[in-house]
Amino acid sequence: MVDILKEVVKLLPEGVVSEAGFEAANIVVYTKDKDFFLDNRGEIRKLVEEFKKRVELRPDPSITMKPELAEVKIREILPKEAGVQDIVFDEKRSRVIIHAEKPGLAIGKQGALLKDVRREVFWVPTIRRMPPIRSKIIEGIRGTMYQNSEYRKKFLDRTGHRIYDGWIRGKKSEWVRLSFLGGARQVGRSCIFLQTPESRILIDVGIDVTGTDSEQYPALDAPEFDLKQLDAIVLSHAHMDHAGLVPYLYKMGYTGPVYCTTPTRDIMALLQLDMVKIQHGEGREPLYTSEEVKQMVLHTICLEWEEVTDITPDVRLTFYNSGHILGSSMVHLNIGNGMHNIVYTGDLKYARTNLLEAAVTQFPRMETLIIESTYGARDNIMASPQESDAHFVELVERTVARGGKVLMPTLGSGRAQEIVVIIDRLVREGRLPKIPIYLDGMLWDITAIYTAYPEYLNRSVRKLIFHKDQNPFMSEIVKRVGSQKERQKIIEEEGPCIICATSGMLNGGPSVEYFKQMCENKKHTLAFSSYQGEQTLGRRIQNGEKEITFMSSGKPQTYTVQMEVDRVEVSAHADRRELMNFLAHVQPKPKKVFTMHGEVSRCIDLASSYHKVYHVETMAPRVLDAIRLR
Ligand code: ZN
């Protein structure tokens, strides 16, 4: 392969380039020539056309204005209404990151204000949205990136060299091979290992938080897997059963990239740090520490939906909306320049919800589809969103009338935020009294992330968020619970209200603490909001178990469940009907379909129904099955 950086420099006017390097799959060229920086006379566009790669021109650090002076100038140029907050200079990469409450106003018509910034200060400006609700995790992640900008620059350059320096493993033949290392015929620890003659890629690396020791983690001891050879990790979304083990790989010495969307990066870091905290609290040795979560963050490369990017010499990645949680994505992999194309759905919702648009069904090419099967069995038909919302309202009204509270164990992300949107709407419409919604601990932090990335939400919520007084997440009825003392106060003193708390399956976390104190009171309602894994307390209660025993300082303590138990389960996953519809509508039609991420019978049922109805080759692989696709 040609040395692409040398070729780029050769094609530009002599002497204008001071440095050329990679930022992952992008090429960045620095110049000391101020005139060329401001007007490259179409030269950069020519390069983009020639190489079919993104090429960015930046001023050489030696010609950028001193940061202190540049900051003053930038604040002069951008209008007050844009709400400019922190301005951070990434000196190694000649970028200035401007945090604004209203990014649109800071950018100006057709980017006019950004052009002014470039011309006045000789920095490349990037505008980032300030979340209307402060988010410690977003601030922490941004801080980590800025503090380590030199390392980050080197890491991105190294990643680019791996992509463009040519084949390192020798191209002998064309083949594509998948190993299912977890989440096959089971829910939890999702993990697929993709190999080609040149590439070694992990798609999702989850942990099963409910599993027993040997089944908790993906089978990374599979003979074909070697961490030292791993080129990239690709993540569909932030849930722990898809991304929970990633920091552990850094602990074990991995230093390569993790590809995901920005909300996925932020939410997974939050969930992982929460697990570290819980394990510490329980006196257990944590699987990894916050230092390794930080290492992971430093190695993430965030992509937008439908942004095509090379990740190894023979694999090209694109994310598409999967409709499941904020930033959740289907993974499209184009292998060997179109020789074979895989779509992995991750977790999928094929219907518009209160928060998100439905999963995408149009792909440029696809031969193999790997699809989730959480609700893959014939009888896994769920209520429509309208029916479910109506059911939820009745449940809340009934509980409020008894003077009780509704406890909703929820997964970190998704359902709690949706409940906020539903209740806020009903309160505004006068259909529900103004009762508070308490978001416990992490749920509040995740809600803040939802407000930071409105572009990943559906059109109607996005519109609401842009109007401060209509932003459902900033409504006065939404309240944060941070401490044990506050929890106690809500249980003992607060009137009717809705309490959302993790974990969603009552296997630890504050939801269990609320449950213990509320379950023996008939006034209250326990409303499950998500799938309840086998062996979880949630599943046992759902199955009607009434006597629940917990260990308390070494002694068993038994509670009798008296509270009403119900479920308002709709949102996060496609039900059987949607899964069937998805294959009916997906374009192009795959030649092979693998079902995973479901209990044994559900994976098998969905695979056989797909075969019968759509006449495609299907399979429900088991953990450790390996299949050659081509
Ligand atoms: Zn999920």
XYZ file of C-alpha atoms and ligand atoms in Angstrom:
631
model
C 0.000 0.000 0.000
C 1.199 3.505 -0.723
C 2.240 5.771 2.114
C -0.892 7.856 2.072
C 0.530 10.698 4.192
C 3.487 11.194 1.808
C 1.098 11.153 -1.154
C -1.071 13.808 0.500
C 1.881 16.093 1.166
C 3.159 15.603 -2.393
C -0.160 16.748 -3.862
C -0.287 19.999 -1.879
C 1.671 23.140 -2.924
C 5.316 22.880 -1.944
C 6.225 24.018 1.539
C 2.716 24.592 2.928
C 2.624 21.434 5.061
C 4.448 21.536 8.385
C 3.146 18.209 9.661
C 0.806 15.452 8.484
C -0.674 12.710 10.634
C -3.678 10.531 11.332
C -6.557 10.937 13.717
C -7.855 7.380 13.453
C -9.262 7.117 9.913
C -8.955 10.861 9.260
C -5.932 12.637 7.853
C -4.860 15.893 9.451
C -2.518 18.333 7.752
C -0.921 21.272 9.602
C 0.284 24.425 7.894
C 2.325 27.490 8.903
C 0.941 29.399 5.943
C -1.825 31.659 7.301
C -3.260 32.465 3.875
C -3.395 28.798 2.920
C -5.120 27.963 6.217
C -7.833 30.559 5.572
C -8.241 29.752 1.892
C -6.806 26.506 0.544
C -8.294 27.206 -2.913
C -10.062 23.830 -3.076
C -6.838 21.857 -2.591
C -8.201 19.946 0.408
C -11.402 19.053 -1.419
C -9.303 17.636 -4.243
C -7.481 15.410 -1.758
C -10.752 14.168 -0.302
C -11.924 13.220 -3.781
C -8.619 11.598 -4.634
C -8.244 9.467 -1.492
C -11.906 9.134 -0.449
C -10.852 9.953 3.104
C -11.636 12.856 5.371
C -8.759 15.346 5.274
C -8.657 18.255 7.693
C -6.422 21.328 7.474
C -5.263 22.897 10.751
C -2.927 25.776 11.583
C 0.505 24.780 12.834
C 0.656 25.344 16.621
C 3.322 28.028 15.971
C 0.846 30.341 14.203
C -2.090 29.984 16.629
C -2.892 33.009 18.779
C -1.912 32.731 22.465
C -4.819 30.971 24.266
C -5.405 33.815 26.762
C -5.750 36.354 23.953
C -7.706 33.987 21.724
C -10.227 33.326 24.474
C -10.961 37.046 24.855
C -11.331 37.405 21.091
C -13.667 34.391 20.804
C -15.921 35.745 23.540
C -16.080 39.031 21.605
C -17.050 37.308 18.365
C -19.739 34.933 19.676
C -23.078 36.481 20.698
C -24.165 36.552 24.354
C -27.319 34.568 23.555
C -25.188 31.564 22.565
C -24.416 31.144 26.266
C -20.720 30.440 25.839
C -19.253 28.775 28.932
C -15.852 27.068 29.121
C -13.386 27.451 26.283
C -10.712 24.764 26.190
C -7.603 24.781 23.997
C -6.265 21.482 22.695
C -2.836 22.914 21.940
C -1.291 19.802 20.432
C -4.008 19.627 17.786
C -4.667 23.377 17.281
C -8.323 22.884 18.227
C -10.381 25.083 20.486
C -13.450 23.533 22.062
C -16.155 26.015 22.896
C -18.949 24.899 25.211
C -22.188 26.718 24.531
C -25.757 26.447 25.762
C -27.082 27.133 22.265
C -24.620 25.665 19.760
C -26.654 26.898 16.777
C -26.206 30.529 17.801
C -22.478 30.048 18.354
C -22.018 28.512 14.919
C -23.888 31.285 13.123
C -25.637 31.197 9.754
C -23.820 28.662 7.551
C -20.980 28.636 10.036
C -20.253 32.347 9.587
C -19.215 32.907 13.201
C -16.897 29.914 13.191
C -15.236 31.288 10.092
C -14.721 34.569 11.939
C -13.126 32.678 14.826
C -10.719 30.882 12.462
C -9.720 34.122 10.768
C -9.197 36.080 13.968
C -7.407 33.581 16.201
C -6.013 30.827 13.917
C -7.503 27.936 15.827
C -9.981 25.341 14.543
C -13.150 25.796 16.609
C -15.466 22.955 17.685
C -18.733 23.775 19.405
C -20.019 21.410 22.097
C -23.422 21.590 23.737
C -23.518 22.411 27.466
C -26.108 20.022 28.884
C -28.941 22.031 30.489
C -28.611 19.695 33.488
C -25.025 19.585 34.754
C -23.455 16.200 34.262
C -20.405 15.285 36.308
C -19.616 12.345 34.061
C -19.608 14.434 30.879
C -17.444 17.069 32.555
C -15.138 14.329 33.838
C -14.796 12.673 30.441
C -14.151 15.972 28.675
C -11.579 16.871 31.351
C -9.806 13.521 30.923
C -9.588 14.077 27.180
C -8.159 17.600 27.492
C -5.649 16.670 30.176
C -4.321 13.833 28.061
C -4.382 15.535 24.686
C -0.779 14.656 23.883
C -1.371 10.958 24.544
C -4.658 11.155 22.660
C -2.927 12.665 19.613
C -0.361 9.859 19.571
C -3.030 7.206 20.083
C -5.149 8.514 17.182
C -2.076 8.640 14.953
C -1.108 5.064 15.904
C -4.683 3.936 15.152
C -4.494 5.587 11.723
C -1.209 3.837 10.945
C -2.766 0.458 11.752
C -5.562 1.254 9.282
C -3.444 2.668 6.463
C 0.045 1.186 6.721
C -1.013 -1.929 4.911
C -1.604 -5.556 5.755
C 0.381 -6.906 8.685
C -0.887 -10.462 8.695
C -0.438 -11.225 5.024
C -3.372 -11.552 2.651
C -3.536 -15.221 1.712
C -7.190 -15.801 0.978
C -10.581 -14.257 1.509
C -12.550 -15.493 4.474
C -14.724 -14.150 7.295
C -15.249 -16.007 10.526
C -17.451 -15.322 13.561
C -17.075 -16.800 17.037
C -19.951 -16.346 19.464
C -18.193 -15.780 22.778
C -21.244 -14.781 24.820
C -24.918 -13.848 24.663
C -25.710 -16.761 22.344
C -28.844 -18.649 23.454
C -28.720 -16.458 26.561
C -29.186 -12.854 27.658
C -26.098 -11.231 29.156
C -22.354 -11.127 28.326
C -22.945 -10.396 24.617
C -19.727 -10.801 22.663
C -18.838 -11.754 19.103
C -15.319 -12.183 17.791
C -14.847 -11.379 14.107
C -11.789 -12.582 12.217
C -10.646 -11.999 8.670
C -7.195 -12.782 7.255
C -6.193 -9.294 8.424
C -8.510 -8.235 11.261
C -9.380 -9.279 14.808
C -12.412 -7.391 16.115
C -14.650 -7.784 19.173
C -18.252 -6.689 18.791
C -19.678 -5.961 22.270
C -17.944 -7.227 25.400
C -20.643 -7.570 28.039
C -20.953 -9.127 31.433
C -23.918 -11.011 32.812
C -24.590 -9.243 36.095
C -26.987 -12.001 37.096
C -24.831 -14.956 36.031
C -22.877 -17.396 38.129
C -19.083 -17.065 38.177
C -18.135 -19.191 35.183
C -20.920 -17.832 32.994
C -20.568 -14.191 33.954
C -18.034 -13.168 31.318
C -17.623 -13.902 27.612
C -15.501 -16.929 26.716
C -12.348 -14.908 26.062
C -10.405 -18.100 26.774
C -11.597 -19.433 23.400
C -8.510 -20.782 21.580
C -8.895 -18.406 18.638
C -8.914 -15.281 20.802
C -5.697 -13.493 21.764
C -5.984 -10.066 23.376
C -2.534 -9.071 22.087
C -3.741 -9.513 18.522
C -6.966 -7.522 18.971
C -7.325 -4.596 16.524
C -10.559 -2.950 17.649
C -13.609 -3.162 19.881
C -16.972 -2.066 18.486
C -19.886 -1.421 20.854
C -23.586 -1.388 20.014
C -24.709 0.368 23.189
C -23.917 1.187 26.785
C -25.747 -1.507 28.753
C -23.539 -3.654 30.962
C -24.484 -6.865 29.146
C -22.900 -5.318 26.021
C -20.121 -3.066 27.312
C -19.516 -4.010 30.949
C -16.210 -5.816 30.478
C -14.402 -3.263 28.284
C -12.286 -1.635 31.065
C -11.118 -5.103 32.095
C -9.492 -5.554 28.681
C -7.463 -2.391 29.310
C -6.488 -3.813 32.691
C -5.226 -6.878 30.816
C -3.066 -4.750 28.526
C -5.234 -3.808 25.533
C -4.325 -0.347 24.170
C -6.336 -0.232 20.942
C -9.499 1.693 20.051
C -13.119 1.287 21.158
C -15.663 2.531 18.616
C -19.101 3.715 19.779
C -21.390 6.749 19.724
C -20.765 9.627 22.157
C -23.816 8.877 24.349
C -22.694 5.231 24.531
C -19.268 6.309 25.763
C -20.716 8.550 28.466
C -23.444 6.191 29.675
C -21.210 3.122 29.763
C -18.535 4.945 31.770
C -21.219 5.936 34.255
C -22.602 2.390 34.533
C -19.132 0.885 34.888
C -18.117 3.361 37.596
C -21.359 2.555 39.367
C -20.506 -1.152 39.321
C -17.033 -0.432 40.707
C -18.666 1.548 43.510
C -21.206 -1.194 44.295
C -18.516 -3.894 44.357
C -16.419 -1.727 46.693
C -19.465 -1.170 48.892
C -20.088 -4.905 49.133
C -16.472 -5.436 50.160
C -15.713 -7.381 46.986
C -12.599 -7.057 44.891
C -13.782 -4.926 41.931
C -13.333 -6.437 38.497
C -11.565 -3.247 37.452
C -11.028 0.217 38.877
C -11.990 3.733 37.864
C -8.448 4.098 36.470
C -9.233 1.430 33.857
C -12.554 3.087 33.029
C -10.499 6.226 32.373
C -8.122 4.246 30.149
C -11.105 3.032 28.160
C -12.460 6.580 27.782
C -9.054 7.750 26.510
C -9.178 5.092 23.789
C -12.739 5.637 22.571
C -13.342 6.922 19.090
C -16.856 8.298 18.807
C -18.753 8.105 15.547
C -22.068 9.570 14.568
C -24.827 7.467 13.082
C -24.254 6.734 9.391
C -20.677 8.033 9.438
C -18.620 5.495 7.479
C -15.131 4.850 8.782
C -12.263 2.408 8.238
C -11.254 0.576 11.403
C -8.694 -1.888 9.977
C -7.192 -2.314 6.491
C -10.123 -4.511 5.413
C -13.067 -3.552 7.651
C -15.258 -0.468 7.399
C -17.730 0.384 10.184
C -21.012 2.325 10.182
C -23.471 2.753 13.052
C -27.237 3.018 12.494
C -29.955 3.890 15.000
C -31.307 0.765 16.727
C -34.054 2.549 18.709
C -33.178 0.879 22.047
C -31.574 3.513 24.321
C -29.816 6.856 23.807
C -27.054 6.369 21.231
C -27.792 2.649 20.753
C -26.693 1.421 17.365
C -26.757 -1.383 14.891
C -23.271 -2.236 13.699
C -22.692 -2.477 9.943
C -19.374 -3.994 8.896
C -18.228 -3.864 5.310
C -15.467 -6.447 4.952
C -12.907 -6.690 2.150
C -14.271 -3.761 0.169
C -17.798 -5.148 0.002
C -16.820 -8.820 -0.221
C -19.064 -9.522 2.768
C -21.375 -7.281 4.823
C -22.625 -7.965 8.328
C -25.324 -6.176 10.298
C -25.400 -6.836 14.046
C -28.528 -5.322 15.572
C -27.391 -5.215 19.202
C -30.578 -4.530 21.149
C -33.340 -3.392 18.871
C -36.659 -1.573 19.033
C -38.601 -1.486 15.815
C -41.225 1.089 16.821
C -41.093 4.756 17.682
C -41.113 5.225 21.464
C -41.702 8.219 23.698
C -37.984 9.000 23.381
C -36.489 7.476 20.252
C -37.121 6.898 16.580
C -37.604 3.300 15.404
C -34.610 1.250 14.267
C -33.324 1.868 10.745
C -34.089 -0.833 8.129
C -32.184 0.413 5.061
C -28.568 -0.640 4.614
C -26.262 -0.232 1.623
C -25.409 -3.945 1.591
C -25.924 -6.961 3.826
C -25.341 -10.691 3.497
C -25.406 -11.677 7.172
C -27.780 -10.420 9.867
C -27.232 -11.099 13.576
C -30.363 -10.179 15.482
C -31.419 -10.129 19.122
C -34.196 -12.464 20.344
C -35.081 -11.192 23.834
C -38.770 -11.489 22.919
C -38.297 -13.930 20.068
C -40.894 -16.581 20.949
C -44.306 -16.809 19.329
C -46.161 -15.670 22.444
C -43.848 -12.743 23.257
C -46.350 -10.149 22.105
C -46.368 -6.958 24.095
C -48.932 -4.244 24.469
C -48.629 -1.375 22.018
C -47.020 1.799 23.410
C -50.477 3.408 23.612
C -51.951 0.463 25.513
C -48.938 0.334 27.763
C -49.064 4.062 28.510
C -52.779 3.731 29.334
C -52.051 0.778 31.612
C -49.315 2.771 33.321
C -51.616 5.748 33.915
C -54.269 3.477 35.480
C -51.647 1.933 37.718
C -50.441 5.347 38.886
C -54.001 6.641 39.430
C -54.943 3.528 41.424
C -51.869 3.810 43.624
C -52.285 7.547 44.154
C -55.927 6.990 45.153
C -54.746 4.567 47.885
C -52.208 7.129 49.034
C -49.371 4.839 47.977
C -46.163 5.163 46.019
C -45.089 3.463 42.805
C -41.680 1.795 42.884
C -40.217 1.178 39.444
C -37.004 -0.813 39.328
C -35.399 0.372 36.094
C -32.277 -0.263 34.089
C -29.921 2.681 34.133
C -30.996 4.052 30.880
C -34.168 4.240 28.868
C -37.312 3.442 30.808
C -36.805 5.995 33.608
C -36.311 8.806 31.105
C -39.349 7.638 29.187
C -41.444 7.668 32.350
C -40.407 11.275 32.928
C -41.613 12.199 29.435
C -44.937 10.349 29.868
C -45.741 11.672 33.361
C -44.708 15.216 32.469
C -47.058 15.120 29.482
C -49.958 13.710 31.510
C -49.471 16.274 34.263
C -49.403 19.091 31.700
C -52.579 17.697 30.117
C -54.233 17.597 33.521
C -54.716 13.829 33.391
C -52.585 13.189 36.459
C -52.125 15.202 39.664
C -48.754 16.887 40.085
C -46.922 14.028 41.796
C -43.145 14.021 42.033
C -40.948 11.569 40.137
C -37.826 10.644 42.068
C -34.823 9.555 40.062
C -32.426 7.744 42.343
C -28.685 8.331 42.075
C -27.377 7.282 38.743
C -30.709 7.669 36.960
C -30.446 11.412 37.441
C -26.946 11.428 35.970
C -28.139 9.446 32.972
C -31.041 11.825 32.494
C -28.504 14.650 32.309
C -26.745 12.764 29.485
C -30.076 12.473 27.651
C -30.396 16.249 27.692
C -26.832 16.667 26.416
C -27.423 14.796 23.128
C -30.887 15.754 21.882
C -29.825 14.860 18.326
C -30.144 11.174 19.313
C -33.751 11.556 20.528
C -36.916 11.490 18.460
C -38.105 14.664 16.808
C -40.817 15.598 19.288
C -38.681 15.239 22.430
C -35.854 17.094 20.702
C -38.212 20.005 20.100
C -39.309 20.048 23.748
C -35.700 20.054 24.958
C -34.830 23.102 22.895
C -37.459 25.088 24.819
C -36.270 25.537 28.362
C -39.762 25.792 29.861
C -40.962 22.671 28.024
C -37.964 20.470 28.670
C -39.587 17.467 30.388
C -36.335 16.542 32.134
C -36.175 19.972 33.776
C -39.780 19.905 34.931
C -40.339 20.842 38.586
C -41.845 17.404 39.306
C -38.605 15.623 38.447
C -36.423 15.308 41.533
C -33.072 13.853 42.312
C -32.361 11.450 45.187
C -28.731 11.335 46.201
C -28.379 9.874 49.691
C -29.694 7.223 52.049
C -31.160 10.008 54.187
C -33.131 11.393 51.261
C -34.391 7.886 50.431
C -35.602 7.400 53.977
C -37.378 10.736 53.892
C -39.235 9.833 50.702
C -40.366 6.479 52.096
C -41.434 7.828 55.470
C -42.693 11.345 54.824
C -43.487 11.763 51.152
C -47.038 11.269 49.843
C -47.915 9.608 46.547
C -45.011 9.659 44.136
C -43.120 7.602 41.597
C -39.689 6.283 42.523
C -37.377 5.067 39.784
C -34.280 3.229 40.993
C -31.719 0.752 39.702
C -31.292 -2.142 39.316
C -34.090 -3.119 37.000
C -34.273 -6.764 38.073
C -33.981 -6.167 41.843
C -30.592 -7.852 41.931
C -28.891 -5.193 44.062
C -28.811 -1.410 44.002
C -31.185 1.081 45.636
C -34.311 -0.521 44.120
C -33.844 -3.430 46.559
C -33.528 -1.035 49.513
C -36.810 0.649 48.576
C -38.402 -2.748 48.001
C -37.539 -4.004 51.488
C -39.164 -0.992 53.081
C -42.212 -0.832 50.859
C -43.113 -4.443 50.062
C -45.125 -5.175 53.188
C -47.447 -2.188 52.682
C -50.552 -2.839 50.568
C -50.842 0.809 49.495
C -47.734 0.691 47.344
C -47.188 -0.737 43.886
C -44.147 -2.468 42.468
C -44.106 -1.897 38.703
C -41.511 -3.811 36.715
C -40.374 -1.924 33.692
C -38.018 -4.299 31.918
C -37.203 -7.894 31.116
C -36.554 -9.938 34.287
C -33.642 -12.334 33.885
C -33.906 -15.939 34.979
C -32.701 -16.427 38.584
C -33.284 -12.772 39.501
C -35.361 -11.616 42.452
C -37.509 -9.680 39.988
C -38.392 -12.860 38.098
C -39.215 -14.691 41.352
C -41.591 -11.941 42.450
C -43.111 -11.758 38.994
C -43.736 -15.504 39.257
C -45.765 -14.867 42.392
C -43.287 -15.673 45.148
C -44.498 -13.950 48.345
C -41.913 -14.799 51.011
C -38.598 -13.166 50.252
C -35.576 -13.690 52.460
C -32.588 -11.347 52.537
C -29.446 -11.741 54.578
C -28.997 -8.842 56.972
C -25.697 -8.733 58.907
C -25.381 -12.475 58.541
C -28.948 -13.225 59.671
C -31.829 -14.146 57.383
C -34.728 -11.726 57.391
C -37.970 -12.621 55.651
C -40.373 -10.152 54.076
C -43.919 -10.909 52.972
C -44.805 -9.170 49.724
C -48.086 -7.327 50.263
C -47.672 -4.502 47.777
C -49.381 -4.683 44.406
C -47.130 -6.211 41.750
C -47.616 -5.202 38.140
C -45.583 -4.579 35.023
C -45.480 -1.801 32.460
C -43.017 -3.397 30.202
C -42.909 -2.083 26.706
C -40.162 0.022 25.622
C -36.629 -1.142 25.200
C -36.772 -4.268 22.996
C -38.646 -5.292 19.894
C -41.347 -7.841 20.678
C -42.033 -10.880 18.520
C -44.218 -8.928 16.100
C -41.587 -6.221 15.652
C -38.837 -8.806 15.178
C -40.851 -10.487 12.418
C -41.655 -7.092 10.875
C -38.051 -6.031 10.994
C -36.983 -8.866 8.728
C -39.938 -8.181 6.441
C -38.825 -4.571 5.979
C -35.067 -4.739 6.149
C -33.278 -3.897 2.885
C -31.442 -5.643 1.335
C -32.605 -9.107 2.408
C -29.869 -11.036 4.245
C -28.817 -14.469 3.021
C -28.077 -15.730 6.513
C -29.613 -14.812 9.878
C -28.214 -15.612 13.317
C -30.450 -15.179 16.356
C -28.879 -14.461 19.747
C -29.472 -12.466 22.962
C -32.464 -14.509 24.153
C -33.308 -17.562 26.223
C -32.658 -20.861 24.413
C -36.258 -21.473 23.315
C -36.694 -17.884 22.099
C -33.545 -17.869 19.962
C -34.551 -21.197 18.415
C -38.190 -20.203 17.900
C -37.242 -16.954 16.145
C -34.669 -18.688 13.959
C -37.138 -21.361 12.854
C -39.929 -18.829 12.213
C -37.621 -16.663 10.104
C -36.716 -19.742 8.097
C -40.330 -20.782 7.573
C -41.711 -17.345 6.782
C -38.862 -15.727 4.858
C -36.977 -18.770 3.523
C -33.594 -17.565 4.701
C -30.876 -19.720 6.166
C -31.035 -19.279 9.948
C -29.181 -20.481 12.974
C -29.317 -19.976 16.746
C -25.657 -20.436 17.670
C -24.454 -21.489 21.123
C -21.623 -19.918 23.072
C -18.285 -20.974 21.534
C -19.822 -21.833 18.174
C -17.625 -20.520 15.347
C -18.920 -20.083 11.822
C -17.236 -19.276 8.554
C -19.352 -16.778 6.603
C -17.242 -16.789 3.492
Zn -29.612 -3.152 26.055
